[in-house]
Amino acid sequence: MRKNLLAGLAVTCALAAPFSASAASVTIDGNFTDWGITNNGTTAGWTPKTGINYAVEDQSDAMSGFLSPGWGGQAYDAEAIYVTWQTKSDGKTYLDVGVVTGHDPSTATTANSYGRGDIAIDFGRNGSWDFGILTANRSATLLRGDVVATTNANWSTGLWSSPGVFAPEASPYVTKVASGTDVGNASVAISNAFTNMGILGGNHWFYEVEIPVDAFGSHWQGMNPSEAFSIQWTMLCANDIVALNVAASTVPEPAIPALVLAGLAAAGLARRRHNA
Ligand SMILES: [Ca+2]
Ligand SMILES: [Ca+2]
Ligand SMILES: [Ca+2]
Ligand SMILES: [Ca+2]
């Protein structure tokens, strides 16, 4: 009987495997329509497809341009971040990240303007930033698309020590990778400017990034992260930050529980019939 039950589960799991591969399949091309995001001038346009973790913080030039922790209005508005992961036909799992911002990616870093920052990931959510994914070349060897293993000392930080408090020497907000160990290669695409995103107006840009999870070592086991993580993006002043906390298993995989339950029910039914 027990053998039959296990055999039933094995069949069920085999059936379930293809469904667990992906909460959402996206292509890294700078186009956000595959995420279910729509620039149709509505608040609902920010909402992605089911199974994608996301946070939206769309702001405008109102409130004297205050964005928290800094100022700058739409030109420094970090607006939304999206996260999902998928296992592709090559058998490898990839973490996919999307960011929408009002900050022009081509903004130069000068006396009073600040360029784009990198994506930062803190596995374990313990305040230690473990990886950066580079959106631009940062040194002779740390280049756009590199996945870099870091400690907090490897990161540059912003202008603010807390919301509204200008204190660059005491800023806790990580912005770009300055040094660290290159552990992998991500795909990075950045869109051209687009409009009609949400209801607050302005120009917007979309960053689309895909990271092979083997770069994360023990922080990722098989198809899912082995621990909760924080992920964020900002620009080099950190005037505004979009961040998301992701639980170790937050991507809905309804096909698995349903099929496992069906398998258990079938196994139970078989056992009752056998006993009868
Ligand atoms: Ca895309
Ligand atoms: Ca905005
Ligand atoms: Ca914002
Ligand atoms: Ca950490």
Coordinates of C-alpha atoms and ligand atoms in Angstrom, one line a residue:
M1 CA 0.0 0.0 0.0
R2 CA 2.7 2.4 1.0
K3 CA 4.5 1.5 -2.2
N4 CA 1.5 2.3 -4.2
L5 CA 1.1 5.7 -2.5
L6 CA 4.7 6.6 -3.2
A7 CA 4.3 5.5 -6.8
G8 CA 1.2 7.7 -7.1
L9 CA 3.1 10.7 -5.7
A10 CA 6.0 10.1 -8.1
V11 CA 3.6 10.2 -11.1
T12 CA 1.9 13.3 -9.7
C13 CA 5.2 15.1 -9.2
A14 CA 6.4 14.2 -12.7
L15 CA 3.2 15.7 -14.0
A16 CA 3.5 18.8 -11.9
A17 CA 7.1 19.6 -12.8
P18 CA 6.4 21.4 -16.0
F19 CA 3.9 23.7 -14.3
S20 CA 6.4 24.6 -11.6
A21 CA 8.9 25.9 -14.1
S22 CA 7.6 29.4 -14.4
A23 CA 5.3 31.8 -12.8
A24 CA 5.7 34.1 -15.7
S25 CA 7.8 33.8 -18.8
V26 CA 9.6 37.0 -19.9
T27 CA 12.0 37.9 -22.6
I28 CA 14.9 40.4 -21.9
D29 CA 14.4 42.9 -24.7
G30 CA 13.4 46.1 -22.8
N31 CA 9.8 45.6 -23.7
F32 CA 7.5 45.3 -20.6
T33 CA 4.4 43.9 -22.2
D34 CA 5.5 40.3 -21.4
W35 CA 5.2 41.2 -17.7
G36 CA 1.6 42.3 -18.2
I37 CA 2.5 45.9 -17.6
T38 CA 0.6 48.4 -19.8
N39 CA 1.2 52.1 -20.4
N40 CA -2.4 52.9 -20.9
G41 CA -2.7 56.0 -18.6
T42 CA -4.4 54.0 -15.8
T43 CA -3.4 53.0 -12.3
A44 CA -4.2 49.4 -13.2
G45 CA -1.5 49.6 -15.9
W46 CA 1.1 49.1 -13.2
T47 CA -0.3 45.7 -12.3
P48 CA 1.6 42.8 -13.8
K49 CA 0.6 39.2 -14.6
T50 CA -0.3 36.9 -11.8
G51 CA 2.7 35.3 -10.1
I52 CA 5.0 38.3 -10.3
N53 CA 6.0 40.0 -7.1
Y54 CA 5.9 43.8 -7.4
A55 CA 5.8 47.2 -5.6
V56 CA 4.7 50.4 -7.2
E57 CA 5.6 53.9 -5.8
D58 CA 4.7 56.3 -8.6
Q59 CA 5.3 59.9 -7.7
S60 CA 5.3 63.3 -9.5
D61 CA 6.7 66.8 -9.1
A62 CA 4.2 67.4 -6.4
M63 CA 5.3 67.9 -2.7
S64 CA 8.1 70.2 -3.9
G65 CA 9.5 67.1 -5.7
F66 CA 10.1 65.3 -2.4
L67 CA 10.4 61.5 -3.1
S68 CA 11.9 60.2 0.2
P69 CA 14.7 60.0 1.1
G70 CA 15.6 62.9 -1.3
W71 CA 14.1 65.3 -3.9
G72 CA 14.0 65.6 -7.6
G73 CA 10.4 64.9 -8.7
Q74 CA 9.7 62.8 -11.8
A75 CA 13.3 63.1 -13.0
Y76 CA 14.4 61.0 -10.0
D77 CA 11.3 59.0 -9.4
A78 CA 11.9 55.2 -8.9
E79 CA 8.5 54.0 -9.7
A80 CA 8.1 50.2 -9.7
I81 CA 10.0 47.0 -9.3
Y82 CA 8.9 43.6 -10.5
V83 CA 10.4 40.2 -9.7
T84 CA 9.8 36.6 -10.8
W85 CA 11.8 33.6 -11.7
Q86 CA 11.5 30.9 -14.3
T87 CA 13.2 27.6 -15.2
K88 CA 13.8 27.5 -19.0
S89 CA 14.1 24.7 -21.4
D90 CA 17.9 24.6 -20.8
G91 CA 17.0 23.4 -17.3
K92 CA 18.5 26.5 -15.7
T93 CA 16.6 28.8 -13.4
Y94 CA 16.7 32.6 -13.9
L95 CA 15.7 35.5 -11.7
D96 CA 14.0 38.2 -13.7
V97 CA 13.8 41.8 -12.5
G98 CA 11.9 44.7 -14.0
V99 CA 12.2 48.4 -12.9
V100 CA 10.2 51.4 -14.1
T101 CA 11.6 54.8 -13.4
G102 CA 11.2 58.4 -14.4
H103 CA 15.0 58.7 -14.2
D104 CA 16.6 59.0 -17.6
P105 CA 19.2 56.1 -17.8
S106 CA 21.5 58.4 -19.9
T107 CA 21.6 61.0 -17.1
A108 CA 25.3 62.0 -16.6
T109 CA 26.8 62.2 -13.2
T110 CA 27.9 65.8 -12.7
A111 CA 27.9 68.4 -9.9
N112 CA 24.1 68.3 -9.6
S113 CA 22.9 65.3 -11.6
Y114 CA 23.3 61.6 -10.9
G115 CA 23.4 58.6 -13.2
R116 CA 21.7 55.2 -12.9
G117 CA 22.5 52.7 -10.1
D118 CA 22.7 49.0 -9.9
I119 CA 20.2 46.3 -8.7
A120 CA 21.1 45.2 -5.2
I121 CA 20.1 42.0 -3.5
D122 CA 20.2 41.1 0.2
F123 CA 19.6 37.4 0.8
G124 CA 18.5 36.7 4.3
R125 CA 17.3 40.3 4.6
N126 CA 19.9 40.8 7.3
G127 CA 21.1 44.3 6.1
S128 CA 24.1 42.9 4.2
W129 CA 23.9 43.4 0.4
D130 CA 25.2 40.2 -1.1
F131 CA 25.0 40.8 -4.8
G132 CA 24.9 43.7 -7.3
I133 CA 23.8 43.4 -10.9
L134 CA 25.5 46.1 -12.9
T135 CA 23.4 48.3 -15.2
A136 CA 26.6 50.2 -16.3
N137 CA 30.3 49.6 -16.5
R138 CA 31.8 50.4 -13.0
S139 CA 35.5 49.6 -13.5
A140 CA 37.9 48.2 -16.0
T141 CA 36.7 44.7 -15.0
L142 CA 33.2 45.2 -13.5
L143 CA 31.0 45.7 -16.5
R144 CA 27.3 46.1 -17.3
G145 CA 25.6 42.8 -16.9
D146 CA 28.1 41.4 -14.4
V147 CA 26.7 39.8 -11.3
V148 CA 29.0 40.8 -8.4
A149 CA 29.2 39.2 -5.0
T150 CA 29.5 42.0 -2.5
T151 CA 29.7 43.1 1.1
N152 CA 28.3 46.5 2.1
A153 CA 31.8 47.9 1.9
N154 CA 31.8 47.2 -1.9
W155 CA 28.9 49.6 -2.5
S156 CA 28.7 53.3 -3.0
T157 CA 26.0 55.0 -1.1
G158 CA 23.6 58.0 -1.7
L159 CA 23.3 61.5 -0.3
W160 CA 20.8 60.9 2.5
S161 CA 21.2 59.4 6.0
S162 CA 17.5 59.2 6.4
P163 CA 14.5 60.8 4.6
G164 CA 15.1 64.5 4.1
V165 CA 18.5 64.5 5.9
F166 CA 21.4 65.3 3.7
A167 CA 24.5 63.4 5.0
P168 CA 26.4 61.6 2.3
E169 CA 29.0 60.4 4.8
A170 CA 26.3 58.5 6.7
S171 CA 24.0 57.2 4.0
P172 CA 22.8 53.7 4.4
Y173 CA 21.3 53.6 0.9
V174 CA 23.4 51.5 -1.5
T175 CA 23.6 52.8 -5.1
K176 CA 26.3 51.2 -7.3
V177 CA 28.9 48.5 -7.0
A178 CA 32.4 49.9 -6.6
S179 CA 34.2 46.6 -6.1
G180 CA 33.6 43.0 -5.4
T181 CA 33.9 39.5 -7.0
D182 CA 32.5 38.8 -10.5
V183 CA 30.4 35.6 -10.1
G184 CA 28.2 35.6 -13.2
N185 CA 26.7 37.3 -16.2
A186 CA 23.2 38.7 -16.4
S187 CA 21.2 40.0 -19.4
V188 CA 20.4 43.7 -19.1
A189 CA 18.1 45.6 -21.5
I190 CA 17.0 49.2 -21.0
S191 CA 14.1 50.7 -23.0
N192 CA 13.8 54.0 -24.8
A193 CA 11.6 56.6 -23.1
F194 CA 7.9 56.0 -23.1
T195 CA 4.9 57.9 -21.8
N196 CA 1.3 57.3 -20.5
M197 CA 2.5 55.0 -17.7
G198 CA 0.1 55.4 -14.7
I199 CA -1.8 58.6 -14.1
L200 CA 0.9 61.0 -13.0
G201 CA 2.5 61.8 -16.3
G202 CA 6.1 62.2 -17.4
N203 CA 8.6 60.1 -19.2
H204 CA 9.5 56.6 -18.1
W205 CA 12.1 54.0 -18.8
F206 CA 12.1 50.2 -18.2
Y207 CA 15.1 48.1 -17.1
E208 CA 14.7 44.4 -17.7
V209 CA 17.3 42.1 -16.1
E210 CA 17.8 38.3 -16.1
I211 CA 20.2 36.6 -13.7
P212 CA 21.2 32.9 -13.9
V213 CA 20.6 31.8 -10.2
D214 CA 23.7 29.6 -10.1
A215 CA 25.5 32.9 -9.5
F216 CA 23.8 33.1 -6.1
G217 CA 25.4 29.9 -4.8
S218 CA 23.7 28.4 -1.7
H219 CA 21.2 31.3 -1.6
W220 CA 19.2 29.5 -4.3
Q221 CA 18.4 25.8 -4.2
G222 CA 17.0 24.2 -7.3
M223 CA 14.1 26.2 -8.7
N224 CA 13.5 28.5 -5.7
P225 CA 15.4 30.9 -3.4
S226 CA 16.4 29.1 -0.2
E227 CA 15.8 32.2 1.9
A228 CA 13.8 35.5 1.7
F229 CA 15.5 38.4 0.0
S230 CA 15.3 42.1 -0.4
I231 CA 15.9 43.6 -3.9
Q232 CA 16.1 47.3 -4.8
W233 CA 17.1 49.8 -7.4
T234 CA 18.0 53.5 -7.1
M235 CA 20.1 56.1 -8.8
L236 CA 23.5 57.3 -7.6
C237 CA 22.1 60.0 -5.3
A238 CA 19.5 57.6 -3.9
N239 CA 16.9 60.4 -4.0
D240 CA 14.3 57.7 -4.5
I241 CA 14.4 53.9 -4.1
V242 CA 12.1 51.1 -5.2
A243 CA 12.5 48.0 -3.1
L244 CA 10.7 44.7 -2.7
N245 CA 10.9 42.0 0.0
V246 CA 10.4 38.5 -1.5
A247 CA 9.7 35.5 0.7
A248 CA 11.5 32.2 0.0
S249 CA 8.6 30.8 -1.8
T250 CA 6.1 33.5 -2.8
V251 CA 5.7 32.7 -6.5
P252 CA 2.3 31.0 -6.7
E253 CA 2.5 27.5 -8.2
P254 CA -1.2 26.5 -8.0
A255 CA -0.6 23.6 -10.4
I256 CA 1.6 21.7 -7.9
P257 CA -0.6 21.7 -4.8
A258 CA -3.7 20.9 -6.9
L259 CA -2.0 18.0 -8.7
V260 CA -0.4 16.7 -5.5
L261 CA -3.8 16.8 -3.7
A262 CA -5.3 15.0 -6.7
G263 CA -2.6 12.4 -6.5
L264 CA -3.0 12.0 -2.8
A265 CA -6.8 11.7 -3.2
A266 CA -6.3 9.1 -5.9
A267 CA -3.8 7.2 -3.8
G268 CA -6.2 7.3 -0.8
L269 CA -9.1 6.1 -2.9
A270 CA -7.0 3.2 -4.2
R271 CA -6.0 2.3 -0.7
R272 CA -9.6 2.4 0.5
R273 CA -10.7 0.2 -2.4
H274 CA -7.9 -2.2 -1.7
N275 CA -8.8 -2.4 2.0
A276 CA -12.4 -2.9 1.2
Ligands
CA1 CA 10.4 41.8 -22.2
CA2 CA 6.2 59.1 -11.5
CA3 CA 8.9 56.8 -6.3
CA4 CA 22.4 39.4 3.2

